[in-house]
Every structure is written in C-alpha cells, then in structure tokens.
Coordinates of C-alpha atoms in Angstrom, one line a residue:
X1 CA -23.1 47.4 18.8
X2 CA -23.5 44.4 16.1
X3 CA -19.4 45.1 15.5
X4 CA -18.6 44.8 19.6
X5 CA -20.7 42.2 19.8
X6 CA -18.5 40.2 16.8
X7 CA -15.1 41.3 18.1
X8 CA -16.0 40.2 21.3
X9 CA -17.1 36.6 19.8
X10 CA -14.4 36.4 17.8
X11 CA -12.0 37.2 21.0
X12 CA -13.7 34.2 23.1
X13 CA -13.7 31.8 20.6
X14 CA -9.8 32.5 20.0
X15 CA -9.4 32.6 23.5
X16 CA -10.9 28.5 23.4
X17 CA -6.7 27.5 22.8
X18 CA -5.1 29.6 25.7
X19 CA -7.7 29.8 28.5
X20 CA -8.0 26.2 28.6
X21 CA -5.4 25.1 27.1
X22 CA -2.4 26.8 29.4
X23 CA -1.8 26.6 33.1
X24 CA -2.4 29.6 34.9
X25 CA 1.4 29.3 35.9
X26 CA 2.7 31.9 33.5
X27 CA 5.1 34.1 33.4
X28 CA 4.9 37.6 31.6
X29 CA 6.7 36.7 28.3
X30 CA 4.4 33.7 27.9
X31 CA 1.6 36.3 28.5
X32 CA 2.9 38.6 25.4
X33 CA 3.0 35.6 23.2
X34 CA -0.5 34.4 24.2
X35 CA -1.8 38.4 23.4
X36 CA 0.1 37.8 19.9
X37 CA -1.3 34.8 19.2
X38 CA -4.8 36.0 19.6
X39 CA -4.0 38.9 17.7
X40 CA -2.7 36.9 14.5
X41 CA -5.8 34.4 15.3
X42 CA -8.4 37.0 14.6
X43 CA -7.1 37.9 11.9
X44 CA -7.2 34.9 10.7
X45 CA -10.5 34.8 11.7
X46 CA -12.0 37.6 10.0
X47 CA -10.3 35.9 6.6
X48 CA -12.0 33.3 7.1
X49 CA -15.2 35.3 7.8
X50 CA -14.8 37.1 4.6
X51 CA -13.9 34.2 2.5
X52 CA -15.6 30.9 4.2
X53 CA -14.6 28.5 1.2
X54 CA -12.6 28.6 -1.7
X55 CA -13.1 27.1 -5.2
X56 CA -10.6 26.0 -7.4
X57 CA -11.0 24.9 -10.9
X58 CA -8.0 23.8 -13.5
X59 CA -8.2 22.4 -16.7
X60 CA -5.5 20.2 -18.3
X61 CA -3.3 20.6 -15.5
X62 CA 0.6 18.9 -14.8
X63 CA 2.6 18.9 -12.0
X64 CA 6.0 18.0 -12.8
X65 CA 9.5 16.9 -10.0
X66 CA 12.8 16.5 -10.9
X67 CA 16.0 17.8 -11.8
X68 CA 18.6 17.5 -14.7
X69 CA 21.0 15.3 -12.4
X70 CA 18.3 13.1 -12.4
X71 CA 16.9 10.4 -15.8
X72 CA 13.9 10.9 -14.9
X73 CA 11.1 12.9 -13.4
X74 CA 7.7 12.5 -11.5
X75 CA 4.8 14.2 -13.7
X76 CA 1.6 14.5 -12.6
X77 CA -1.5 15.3 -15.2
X78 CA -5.0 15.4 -15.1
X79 CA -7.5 17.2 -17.2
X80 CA -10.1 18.5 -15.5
X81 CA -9.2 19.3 -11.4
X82 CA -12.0 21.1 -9.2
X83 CA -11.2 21.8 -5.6
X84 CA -13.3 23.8 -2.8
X85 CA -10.8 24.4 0.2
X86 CA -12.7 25.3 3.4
X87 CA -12.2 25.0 7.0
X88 CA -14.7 24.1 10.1
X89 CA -13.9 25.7 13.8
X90 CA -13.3 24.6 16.0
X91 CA -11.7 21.6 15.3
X92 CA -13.8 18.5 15.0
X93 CA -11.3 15.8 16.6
X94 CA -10.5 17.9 19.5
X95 CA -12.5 20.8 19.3
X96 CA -11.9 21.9 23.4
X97 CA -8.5 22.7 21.9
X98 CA -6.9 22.6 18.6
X99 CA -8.4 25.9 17.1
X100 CA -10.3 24.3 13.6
X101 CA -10.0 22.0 10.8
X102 CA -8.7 22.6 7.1
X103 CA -10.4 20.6 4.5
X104 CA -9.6 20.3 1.0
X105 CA -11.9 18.2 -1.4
X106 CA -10.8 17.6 -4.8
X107 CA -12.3 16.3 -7.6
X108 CA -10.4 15.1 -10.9
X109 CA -10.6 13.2 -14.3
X110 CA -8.3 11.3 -16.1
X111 CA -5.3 11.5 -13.4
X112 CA -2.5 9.9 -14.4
X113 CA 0.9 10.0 -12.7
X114 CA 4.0 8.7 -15.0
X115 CA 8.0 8.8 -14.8
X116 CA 9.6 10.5 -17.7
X117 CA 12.6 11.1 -19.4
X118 CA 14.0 14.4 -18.7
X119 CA 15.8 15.8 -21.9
X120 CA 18.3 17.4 -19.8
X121 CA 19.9 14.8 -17.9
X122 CA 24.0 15.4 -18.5
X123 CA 24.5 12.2 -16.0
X124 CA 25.6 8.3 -16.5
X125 CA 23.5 5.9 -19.6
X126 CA 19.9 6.8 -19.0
X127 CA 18.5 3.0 -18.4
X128 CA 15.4 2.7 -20.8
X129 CA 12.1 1.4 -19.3
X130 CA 10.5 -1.7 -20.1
X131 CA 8.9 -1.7 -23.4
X132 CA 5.4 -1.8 -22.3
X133 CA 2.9 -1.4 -25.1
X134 CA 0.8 2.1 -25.5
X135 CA -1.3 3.2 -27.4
X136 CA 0.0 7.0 -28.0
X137 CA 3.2 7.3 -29.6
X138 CA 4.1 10.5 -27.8
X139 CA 3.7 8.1 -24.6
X140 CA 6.8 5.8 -25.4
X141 CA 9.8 6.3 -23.2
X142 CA 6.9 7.2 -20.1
X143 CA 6.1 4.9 -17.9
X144 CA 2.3 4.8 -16.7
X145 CA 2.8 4.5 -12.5
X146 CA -1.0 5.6 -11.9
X147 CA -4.1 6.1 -14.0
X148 CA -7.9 6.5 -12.7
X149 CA -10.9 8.4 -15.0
X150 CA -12.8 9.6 -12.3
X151 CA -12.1 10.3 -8.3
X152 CA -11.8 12.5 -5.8
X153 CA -8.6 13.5 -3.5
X154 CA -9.5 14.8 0.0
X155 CA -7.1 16.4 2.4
X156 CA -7.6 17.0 6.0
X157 CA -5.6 18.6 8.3
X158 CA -6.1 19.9 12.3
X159 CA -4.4 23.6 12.9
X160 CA -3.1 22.5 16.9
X161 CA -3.8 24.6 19.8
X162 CA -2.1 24.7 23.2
X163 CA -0.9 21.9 25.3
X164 CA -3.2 21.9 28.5
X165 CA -2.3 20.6 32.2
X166 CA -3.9 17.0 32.6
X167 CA -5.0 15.2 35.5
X168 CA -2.7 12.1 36.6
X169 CA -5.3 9.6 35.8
X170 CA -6.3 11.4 32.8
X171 CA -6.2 9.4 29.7
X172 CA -3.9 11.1 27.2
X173 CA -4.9 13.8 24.6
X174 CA -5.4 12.1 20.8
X175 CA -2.9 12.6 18.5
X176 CA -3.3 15.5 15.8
X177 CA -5.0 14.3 12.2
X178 CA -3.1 15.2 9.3
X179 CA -4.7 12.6 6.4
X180 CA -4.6 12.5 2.6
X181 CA -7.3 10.2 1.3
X182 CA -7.1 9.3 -2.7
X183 CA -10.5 8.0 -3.9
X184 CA -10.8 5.6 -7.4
X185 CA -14.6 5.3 -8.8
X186 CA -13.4 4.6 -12.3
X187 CA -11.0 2.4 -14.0
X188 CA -8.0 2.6 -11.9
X189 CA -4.6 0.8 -13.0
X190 CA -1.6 0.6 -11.1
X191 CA 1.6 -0.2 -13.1
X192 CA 4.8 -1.0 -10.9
X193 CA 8.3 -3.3 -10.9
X194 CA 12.0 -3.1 -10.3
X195 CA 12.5 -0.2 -12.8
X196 CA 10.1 2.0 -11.7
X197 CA 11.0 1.1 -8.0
X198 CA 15.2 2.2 -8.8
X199 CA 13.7 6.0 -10.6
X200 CA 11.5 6.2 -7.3
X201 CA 14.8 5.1 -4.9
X202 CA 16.6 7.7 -7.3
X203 CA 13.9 11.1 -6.8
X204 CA 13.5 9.8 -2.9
X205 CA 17.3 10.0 -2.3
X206 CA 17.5 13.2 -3.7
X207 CA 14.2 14.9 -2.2
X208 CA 15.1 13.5 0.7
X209 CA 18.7 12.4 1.3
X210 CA 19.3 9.9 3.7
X211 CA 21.2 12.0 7.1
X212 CA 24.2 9.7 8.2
X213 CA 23.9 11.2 11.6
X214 CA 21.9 10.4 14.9
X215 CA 18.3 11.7 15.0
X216 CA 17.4 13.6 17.5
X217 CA 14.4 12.9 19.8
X218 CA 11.6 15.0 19.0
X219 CA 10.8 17.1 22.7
X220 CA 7.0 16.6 23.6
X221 CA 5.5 20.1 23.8
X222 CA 4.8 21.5 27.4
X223 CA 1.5 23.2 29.0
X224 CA 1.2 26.4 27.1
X225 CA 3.4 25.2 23.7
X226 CA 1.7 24.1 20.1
X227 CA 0.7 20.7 20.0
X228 CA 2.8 18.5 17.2
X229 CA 2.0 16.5 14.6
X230 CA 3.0 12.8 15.5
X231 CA 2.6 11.2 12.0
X232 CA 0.7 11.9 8.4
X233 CA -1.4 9.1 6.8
X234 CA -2.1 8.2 3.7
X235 CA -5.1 6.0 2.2
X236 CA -6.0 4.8 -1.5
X237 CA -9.3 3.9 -1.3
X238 CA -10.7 1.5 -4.8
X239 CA -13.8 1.5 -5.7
X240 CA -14.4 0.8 -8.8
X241 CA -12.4 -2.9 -10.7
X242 CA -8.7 -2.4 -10.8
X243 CA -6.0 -3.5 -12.7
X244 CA -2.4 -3.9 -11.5
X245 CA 1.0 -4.8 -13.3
X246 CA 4.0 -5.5 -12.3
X247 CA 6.7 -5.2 -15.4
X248 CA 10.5 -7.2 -15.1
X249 CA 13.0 -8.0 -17.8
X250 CA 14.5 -11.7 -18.1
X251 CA 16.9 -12.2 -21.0
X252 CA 15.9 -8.7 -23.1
X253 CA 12.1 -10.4 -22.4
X254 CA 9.2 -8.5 -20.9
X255 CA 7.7 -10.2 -18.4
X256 CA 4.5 -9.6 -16.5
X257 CA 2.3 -10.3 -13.7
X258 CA -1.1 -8.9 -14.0
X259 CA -3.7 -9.0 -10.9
X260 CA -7.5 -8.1 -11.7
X261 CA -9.8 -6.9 -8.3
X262 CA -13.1 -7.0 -10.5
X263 CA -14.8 -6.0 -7.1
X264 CA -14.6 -3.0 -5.1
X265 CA -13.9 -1.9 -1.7
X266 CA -9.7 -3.0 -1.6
X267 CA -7.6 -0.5 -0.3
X268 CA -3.8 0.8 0.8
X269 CA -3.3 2.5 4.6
X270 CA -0.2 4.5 5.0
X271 CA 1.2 5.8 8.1
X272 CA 4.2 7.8 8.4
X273 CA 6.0 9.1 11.6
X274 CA 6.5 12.9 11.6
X275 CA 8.7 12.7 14.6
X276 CA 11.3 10.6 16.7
X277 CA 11.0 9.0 19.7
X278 CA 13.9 8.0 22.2
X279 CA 13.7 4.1 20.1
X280 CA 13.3 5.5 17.1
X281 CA 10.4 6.2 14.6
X282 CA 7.9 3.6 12.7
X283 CA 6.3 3.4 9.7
X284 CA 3.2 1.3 9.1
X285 CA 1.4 0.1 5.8
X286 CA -1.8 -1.8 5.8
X287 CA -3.0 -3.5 2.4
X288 CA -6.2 -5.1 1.5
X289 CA -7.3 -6.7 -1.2
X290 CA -10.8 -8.3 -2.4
X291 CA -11.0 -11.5 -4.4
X292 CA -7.6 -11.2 -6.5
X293 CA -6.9 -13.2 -10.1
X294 CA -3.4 -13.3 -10.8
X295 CA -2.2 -14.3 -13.7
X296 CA 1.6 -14.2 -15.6
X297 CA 2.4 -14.0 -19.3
X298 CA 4.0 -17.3 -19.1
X299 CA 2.0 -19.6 -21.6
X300 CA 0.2 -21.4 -18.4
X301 CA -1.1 -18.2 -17.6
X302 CA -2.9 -19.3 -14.1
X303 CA -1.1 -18.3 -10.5
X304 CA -3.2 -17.5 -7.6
X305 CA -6.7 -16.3 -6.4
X306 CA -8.4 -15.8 -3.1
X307 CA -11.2 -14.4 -2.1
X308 CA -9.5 -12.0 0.8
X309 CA -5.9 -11.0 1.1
X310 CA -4.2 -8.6 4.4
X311 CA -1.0 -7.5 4.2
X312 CA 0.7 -5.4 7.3
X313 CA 4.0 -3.9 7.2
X314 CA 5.7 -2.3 10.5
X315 CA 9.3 -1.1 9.8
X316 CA 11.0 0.1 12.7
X317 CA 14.1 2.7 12.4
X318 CA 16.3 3.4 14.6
X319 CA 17.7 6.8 15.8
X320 CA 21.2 5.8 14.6
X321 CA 21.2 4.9 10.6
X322 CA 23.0 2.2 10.7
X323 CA 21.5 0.5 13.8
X324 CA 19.4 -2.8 13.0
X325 CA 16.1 -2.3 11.4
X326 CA 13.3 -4.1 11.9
X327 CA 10.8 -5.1 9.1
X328 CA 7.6 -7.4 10.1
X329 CA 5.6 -8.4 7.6
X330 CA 2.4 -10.1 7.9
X331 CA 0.4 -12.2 5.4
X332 CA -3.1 -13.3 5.2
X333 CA -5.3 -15.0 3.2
X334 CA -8.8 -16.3 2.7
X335 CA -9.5 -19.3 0.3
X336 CA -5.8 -18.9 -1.1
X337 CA -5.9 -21.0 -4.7
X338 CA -2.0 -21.1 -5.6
X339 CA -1.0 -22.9 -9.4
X340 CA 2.2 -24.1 -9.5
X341 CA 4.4 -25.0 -12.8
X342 CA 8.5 -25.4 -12.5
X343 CA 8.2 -22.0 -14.9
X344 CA 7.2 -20.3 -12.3
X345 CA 10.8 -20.9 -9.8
X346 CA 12.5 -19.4 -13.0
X347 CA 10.1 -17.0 -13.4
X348 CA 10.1 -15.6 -10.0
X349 CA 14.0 -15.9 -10.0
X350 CA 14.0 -13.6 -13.0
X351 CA 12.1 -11.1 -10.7
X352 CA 14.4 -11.3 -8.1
X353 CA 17.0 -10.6 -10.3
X354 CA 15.9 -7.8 -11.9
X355 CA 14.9 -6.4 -8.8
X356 CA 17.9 -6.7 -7.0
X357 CA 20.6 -3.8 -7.2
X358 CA 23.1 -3.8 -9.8
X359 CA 25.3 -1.3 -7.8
X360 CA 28.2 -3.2 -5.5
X361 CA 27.1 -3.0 -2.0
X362 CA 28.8 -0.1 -0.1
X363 CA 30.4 -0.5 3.4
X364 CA 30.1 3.1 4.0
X365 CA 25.9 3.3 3.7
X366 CA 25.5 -0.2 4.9
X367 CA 22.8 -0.8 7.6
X368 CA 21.9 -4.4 9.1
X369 CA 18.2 -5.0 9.0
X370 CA 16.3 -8.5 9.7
X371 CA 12.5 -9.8 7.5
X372 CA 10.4 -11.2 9.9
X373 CA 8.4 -12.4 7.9
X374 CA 4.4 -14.3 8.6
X375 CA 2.2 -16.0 6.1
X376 CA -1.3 -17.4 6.9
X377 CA -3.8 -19.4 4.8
X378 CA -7.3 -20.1 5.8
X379 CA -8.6 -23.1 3.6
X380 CA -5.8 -23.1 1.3
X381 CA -5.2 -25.4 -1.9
X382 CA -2.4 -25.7 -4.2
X383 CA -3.2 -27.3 -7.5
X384 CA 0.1 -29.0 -9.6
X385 CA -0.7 -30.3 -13.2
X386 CA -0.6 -33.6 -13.9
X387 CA -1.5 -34.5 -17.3
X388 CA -0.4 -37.7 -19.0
X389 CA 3.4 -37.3 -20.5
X390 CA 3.9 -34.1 -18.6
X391 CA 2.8 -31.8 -21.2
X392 CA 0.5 -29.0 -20.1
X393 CA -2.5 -27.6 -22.3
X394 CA -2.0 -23.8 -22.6
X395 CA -4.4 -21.4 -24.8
X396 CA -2.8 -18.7 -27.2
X397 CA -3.7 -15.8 -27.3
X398 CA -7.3 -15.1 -28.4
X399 CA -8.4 -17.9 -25.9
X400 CA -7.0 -16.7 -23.2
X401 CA -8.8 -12.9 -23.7
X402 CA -12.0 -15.1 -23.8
X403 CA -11.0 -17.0 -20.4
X404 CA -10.1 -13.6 -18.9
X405 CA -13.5 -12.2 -20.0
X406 CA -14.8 -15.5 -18.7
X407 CA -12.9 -15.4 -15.3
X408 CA -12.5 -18.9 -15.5
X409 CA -10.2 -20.7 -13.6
X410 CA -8.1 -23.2 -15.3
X411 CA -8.0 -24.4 -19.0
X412 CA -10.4 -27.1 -19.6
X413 CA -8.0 -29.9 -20.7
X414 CA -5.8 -30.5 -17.6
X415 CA -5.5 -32.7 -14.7
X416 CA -4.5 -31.4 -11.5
X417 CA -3.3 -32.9 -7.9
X418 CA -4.8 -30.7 -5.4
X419 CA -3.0 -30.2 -2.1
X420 CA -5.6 -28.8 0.7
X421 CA -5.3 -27.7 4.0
X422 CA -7.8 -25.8 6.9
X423 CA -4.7 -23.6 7.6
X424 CA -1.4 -23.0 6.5
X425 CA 1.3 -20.9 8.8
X426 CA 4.8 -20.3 7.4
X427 CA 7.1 -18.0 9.5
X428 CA 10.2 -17.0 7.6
X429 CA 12.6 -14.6 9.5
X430 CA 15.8 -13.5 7.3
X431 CA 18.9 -11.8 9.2
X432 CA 21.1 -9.4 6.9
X433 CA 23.4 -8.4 10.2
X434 CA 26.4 -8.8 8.5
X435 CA 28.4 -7.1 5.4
X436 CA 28.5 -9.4 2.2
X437 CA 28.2 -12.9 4.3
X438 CA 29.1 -16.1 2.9
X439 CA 26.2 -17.8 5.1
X440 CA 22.9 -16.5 5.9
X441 CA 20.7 -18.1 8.2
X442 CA 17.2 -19.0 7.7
X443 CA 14.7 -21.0 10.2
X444 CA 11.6 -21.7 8.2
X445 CA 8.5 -23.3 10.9
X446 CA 5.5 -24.6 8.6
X447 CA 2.3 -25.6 10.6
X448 CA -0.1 -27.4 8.2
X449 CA -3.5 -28.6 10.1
X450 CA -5.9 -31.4 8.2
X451 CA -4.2 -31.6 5.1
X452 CA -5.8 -33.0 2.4
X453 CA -4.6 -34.5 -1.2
X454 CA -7.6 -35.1 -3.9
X455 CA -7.4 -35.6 -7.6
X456 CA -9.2 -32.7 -9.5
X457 CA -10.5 -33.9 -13.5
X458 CA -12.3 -31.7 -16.0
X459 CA -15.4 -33.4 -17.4
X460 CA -14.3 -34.5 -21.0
X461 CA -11.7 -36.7 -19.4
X462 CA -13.0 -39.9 -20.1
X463 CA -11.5 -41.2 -16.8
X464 CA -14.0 -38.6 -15.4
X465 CA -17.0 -40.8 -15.0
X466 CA -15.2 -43.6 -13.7
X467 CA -14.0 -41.8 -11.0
X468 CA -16.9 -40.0 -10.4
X469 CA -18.6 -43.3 -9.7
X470 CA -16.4 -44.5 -7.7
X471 CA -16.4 -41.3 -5.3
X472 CA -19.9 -41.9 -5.2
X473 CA -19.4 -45.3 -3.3
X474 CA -16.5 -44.0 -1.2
X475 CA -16.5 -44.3 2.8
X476 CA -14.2 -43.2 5.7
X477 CA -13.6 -45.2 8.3
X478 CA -12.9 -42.5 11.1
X479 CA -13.2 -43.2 15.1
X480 CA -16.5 -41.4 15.1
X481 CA -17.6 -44.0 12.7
X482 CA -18.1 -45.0 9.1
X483 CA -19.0 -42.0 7.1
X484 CA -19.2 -40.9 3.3
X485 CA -18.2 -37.3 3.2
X486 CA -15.6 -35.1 4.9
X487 CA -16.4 -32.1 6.4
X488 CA -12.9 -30.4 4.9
X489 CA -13.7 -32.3 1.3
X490 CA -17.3 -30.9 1.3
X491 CA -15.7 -27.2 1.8
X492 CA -13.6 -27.4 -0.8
X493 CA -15.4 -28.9 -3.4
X494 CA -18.3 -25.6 -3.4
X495 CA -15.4 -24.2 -4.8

C-alpha cells in the first residue's frame, strides 16, 4: 500500500508540467509523448529519491582547453574543490510549472586560472607574454588571468516544463534561470591587457567560430512544447580587497596599471542571450566597483580614485554578421579624483597601441559597428601639478610601497590646480560604418555645471600660511548676498 501510495505521488507531482501546463486541445501523438515524458520523469524521480544529493571532493585538480593549432591554452587549477550537487522540486522560480531546480555549490582554494604555452603548437612565432614578475620559476611563460584563496562557485539551473495557454491580459511567464555565480572571500587578483585579450580572441574564435551566415530566429515554444532558455548569466561577486592589473608593452617596456578595491562588495554582472530574436540578440554587462585607487608605474604614480564607479555595457547584434552593431556604454562616477601629467597622453597612447590589432583589416570579415559612448561625474575634480619650474616630486621605490601601505593620496611636496565641478557629462559617440576611412567623425557634447578652480598646497609650503590666511578673510559677493564660504568649496574641501 506504502509503494501505491508513492507511485501514485510520484505520478501527480510529474503530472504538475502536463496537466497544467498543456491545453486540453491535443491530439493523440501529443498524448504518447506526454505518457513518455512522465515515464522518463519518474524515473528520474526515483533517482533522485535514491540519491537526494551528491558530494564531490577533488584535490589538486586542473582543467585544461586548447589545441596544438593554438599558442596557448586556458588551464584551470585549484587544490582543494568540494562540491554537493542537489536539486529542489518543484522548481522554485516557477514552481506551477517548470518541473525542479538543479543546484550545484562549490567550494575551492587557491583557484587560479592562467594561459599557457602549449608545447605542441606547430603554428606561426608563438608571441611571448609580458614579462610579469613571479615568484615560481616553473610559472614563467604563464600568465596569471585569475587567482582567489578562498571561495565558492554556485550553479543554478531550472529543468523547464510545458508551455501553458495564458489568458489575454495575463502578464507573461518569467523567463527560465540558468546562473553561474563566482564568489571571492580571499585575496582575489585579476591580471588582464592587450596580450591576454588576442590568446582569449584566439581560443573564442576557435571554440566558437564566428558563422558568416544569417541567424535564424529562435521559434517561441507553443502550449504543450518545453519552455527555452532565453539567456545565461554570469556574476563575480568580491568580497574580500582585490587587486587588478592591467599589463601593455611600449618600446620592449612593461607597463602597468594597477587598481586596489581595499573594500568589499564590487562586483561583475553578465548576461548572455541564448537565443535570437527577429532584431537580433543582446548582450549585457553590468560592473561595479567600490572606492578604486588607481595608480601606473610611471614615476608620478597617482591617476584616479572615487568612491563609487558603474559601468553598463549593451551590445546589440544583429541577425546578419555584418549588419551594424551597436555598443552603448555607460559611465558613472561618484567623487571621481582624476591626476593628470602629459606622461599620461603617451602613456595611454602606448595602450592603445598595444591593444590595437597588428593584423591588416580584412574586407571579407569586416562588420560596421558605432561606440555610443556616456560618461558621468558627480562632484568631480581633476588635480594638474604645478610646482615651481615644472618639475614634479616623485618617490622611488621604497616610498612609494610606504604610500601604498599608507593609501595616501599625493606626494607631499607638490602643488596642484584643482579643477572642480557638481557634474560632469561627456557623450562621445564614434561611427566605424565604413572600411579603412580616411575621416571619422566624432561629435563630443560636454556639460560642466558650477565649475570651480582652487589652488590645492601641502603644508610645508611656506606659501602655505600665507594663503591660508588670506582664505580666512575671503568673501563672495553673490546676489543672495555677501557670504564667506561656498556651498560646492565646503564639499570638496572634507575631501
């Protein structure tokens, strides 16, 4: 009796996907494959019956991608991985009718994920990486894309049931949730730049080759069919201070610019499209980061902080490949502080350069594509030096680990004209619609409101006290009347 009692649960709760989710307008195949579909479903059920959640534990584990047309490879390597894989029923987005929920939690130390050299590569001049610094020997000729001590890696995913017959006014079912959420508690550093961005291009393009060809629209399941996956996301959540580099060459010289997030709580949001619509498919990414230093290896080693930065991404693709993409980038930030040296244009010229393809452009994979492009400041200031005979006080070496341990801001012997402002706009669209142009238009708007210019002078300046007196005997003659302060000079001088 216990045993028909069980069946008969079993039967009802598979039944949950094709009693109410197909119209009783059926025809007699559609019946056979509902009957089969129950069958297979409580099979599946009793499996999961028998074994409700499975453990997995690995020790000094890799993962390795690649191929020996290919320099180099993706490895991934941890040393200590342990995993429980279970599943909740019915599903708990949509329980009325996908069937359940697979869950996957993961727990690992010392994950690192690096690009290395694969000894069998019969193609073209391997290009070496940057010479970054390691510790290990055995590490040279790797680069380091991803390291974290401690985290955990959690994977969710809805198994869909049927489609059911809605009501016109009815709002519309939510799309299924297939998620992969990476979680840093320990010591995470990110390592990135133009090199490491050409070996990802290079396993991409072969993993997935781009299809010169029309995609097709992807057909929206009917009452009675499986529900489909619309997109998968992906989210790196940091909690713990993070490190990130980004590594260029200039003139056989490694360059760097290194960004410290000493708190916690920034993170990456990724969403990718897992089928096409009649415009075409989008891809999202959402960034955000918490109180930023940015520094370079330049000898003035200051660029930017902030306390707050938000960066969203929509790229929009069209069905045909070579139709016009669209990429809108927005920019926003909170108490921007931005250093500025004439090093820097060269600098960030470098960059570019390095960055930008050494291969001819191709008229045969060529697709047009326009930057729209949006940055936003909310209490911005840019700080220029302006020392006496244009020289510029920069530490060497052992001072500047002490300022980095210190956090502080700017070396204590310069001058510097600040430049403030409540908000800054700057909207930058850039057009590539044509094949190797002469001429590119650009239309660059800049909206500045209550700008600001102040003098900013460390203490041991002895025109310091001077000026400090007479700012204390300053007034404002404003239509409101005579007054002593400014509301946007009192904000920025907490800082």
């Amino acid at each position: 009796n216990n045993n028909n009692n069980n069946n008969n649960n079993l039967t009802d709760d598979l039944q949950r996907g094709s009693i109410n989710g197909i119209s009783t307008k059926g025809d007699d195949t559609q019946s056979e494959n509902t009957i089969k579909s129950n069958e297979e479903g409580l099979f599946v059920k009793r499996l999961r019956n028998l074994f409700p959640a499975i453990e997995i534990k690995v020790e000094h584990g890799r993962i390795s991608a690649g191929h020996d047309t290919l320099p180099y490879g993706l490895l991934i390597r941890f040393s200590t991985m342990t995993s429980t894989f279970t599943s909740i029923s019915p599903s708990r987005n949509l329980s009325q009718i996908d069937l359940m929920t697979l869950i996957y939690n993961l727990k690992y130390r010392n994950l690192r994920i690096q690009l290395y050299p694969i000894r069998v590569y019969n193609g073209e001049t391997r290009e070496i990486p940057p010479p970054i610094p390691t510790s290990k020997p055995a590490d040279s000729g790797i680069f380091q894309v991803f390291e974290c001590l401690d985290g955990e890696i959690e994977y969710e995913q809805d198994v869909p049931g049927k489609m059911i017959e809605q009501l016109d006014n009815s709002e519309p079912l939510p799309d299924l949730t297939w998620e992969f959420r990476v979680k840093c508690h320990k010591d995470a550093k990110i390592a990135y730049g133009p090199w490491a961005d050409r070996q990802r291009e290079a396993l991409w393009q072969y993993f997935f080759p781009t299809l010169f060809e029309d995609c097709p629209v992807t057909p929206e399941p009917s009452v009675g069919q499986t529900r489909i996956f619309k997109n998968v996301r992906f989210k790196l959540w940091l909690y713990c201070p993070t490190i990130i580099d980004i590594y260029f060459m200039s003139k056989m010289k490694l360059h760097q610019i290194h960004a410290e997030l000493p708190n916690q709580g920034s993170y990456f949001d990724a969403t990718f499209p897992f089928s096409t619509n009649p415009d075409g498919f989008d891809t999202n990414i959402s960034i955000n980061i918490k109180q930023p230093i940015i520094r370079t290896n330049l000898q003035f080693t200051q660029l930017f902080k902030a306390d707050e930065i938000d960066i969203n991404l929509h790229i929009h693709y069209p069905r045909l490949w070579n139709s016009i993409q669209i990429w809108t980038l927005g920019i926003i930030t909170k108490k921007p502080q931005v250093y500025f040296v004439f090093e820097h244009k060269c600098f960030f010229q470098s960059l570019i350069n390095d960055w930008s393809s050494p291969v001819p452009p191709d008229i045969y994979s060529f697709a047009p594509f326009i930057y729209d492009i949006s940055l936003q400041g909310n209490h911005v200031e840019f700080l220029i030096p302006c020392n006496q005979g244009n020289w510029i006080d920069c530490p060497n070496e052992n001072n500047r680990q002490k300022q980095q341990q210190q956090q502080q801001q700017q070396p204590a012997e310069n001058n510097f004209i600040s430049i403030c402002a409540k908000s800054v706009s700057l909207t930058y669209p850039l057009p590539f619609l044509e094949f190797c142009p002469k001429v590119t238009p650009m239309d660059i708007t800049i909206d500045v409101q209550d700008l600001l210019a102040r003098l900013v002078i460390p203490e041991n300046n002895r025109m310091f006290y001077i000026l400090e007196g007479v700012d204390s005997h300053k007034r404002f003659y404003t239509p409101n009347g005579i007054k002593s302060q400014l509301t946007l000079s009192d904000e920025f001088e907490k800082r």
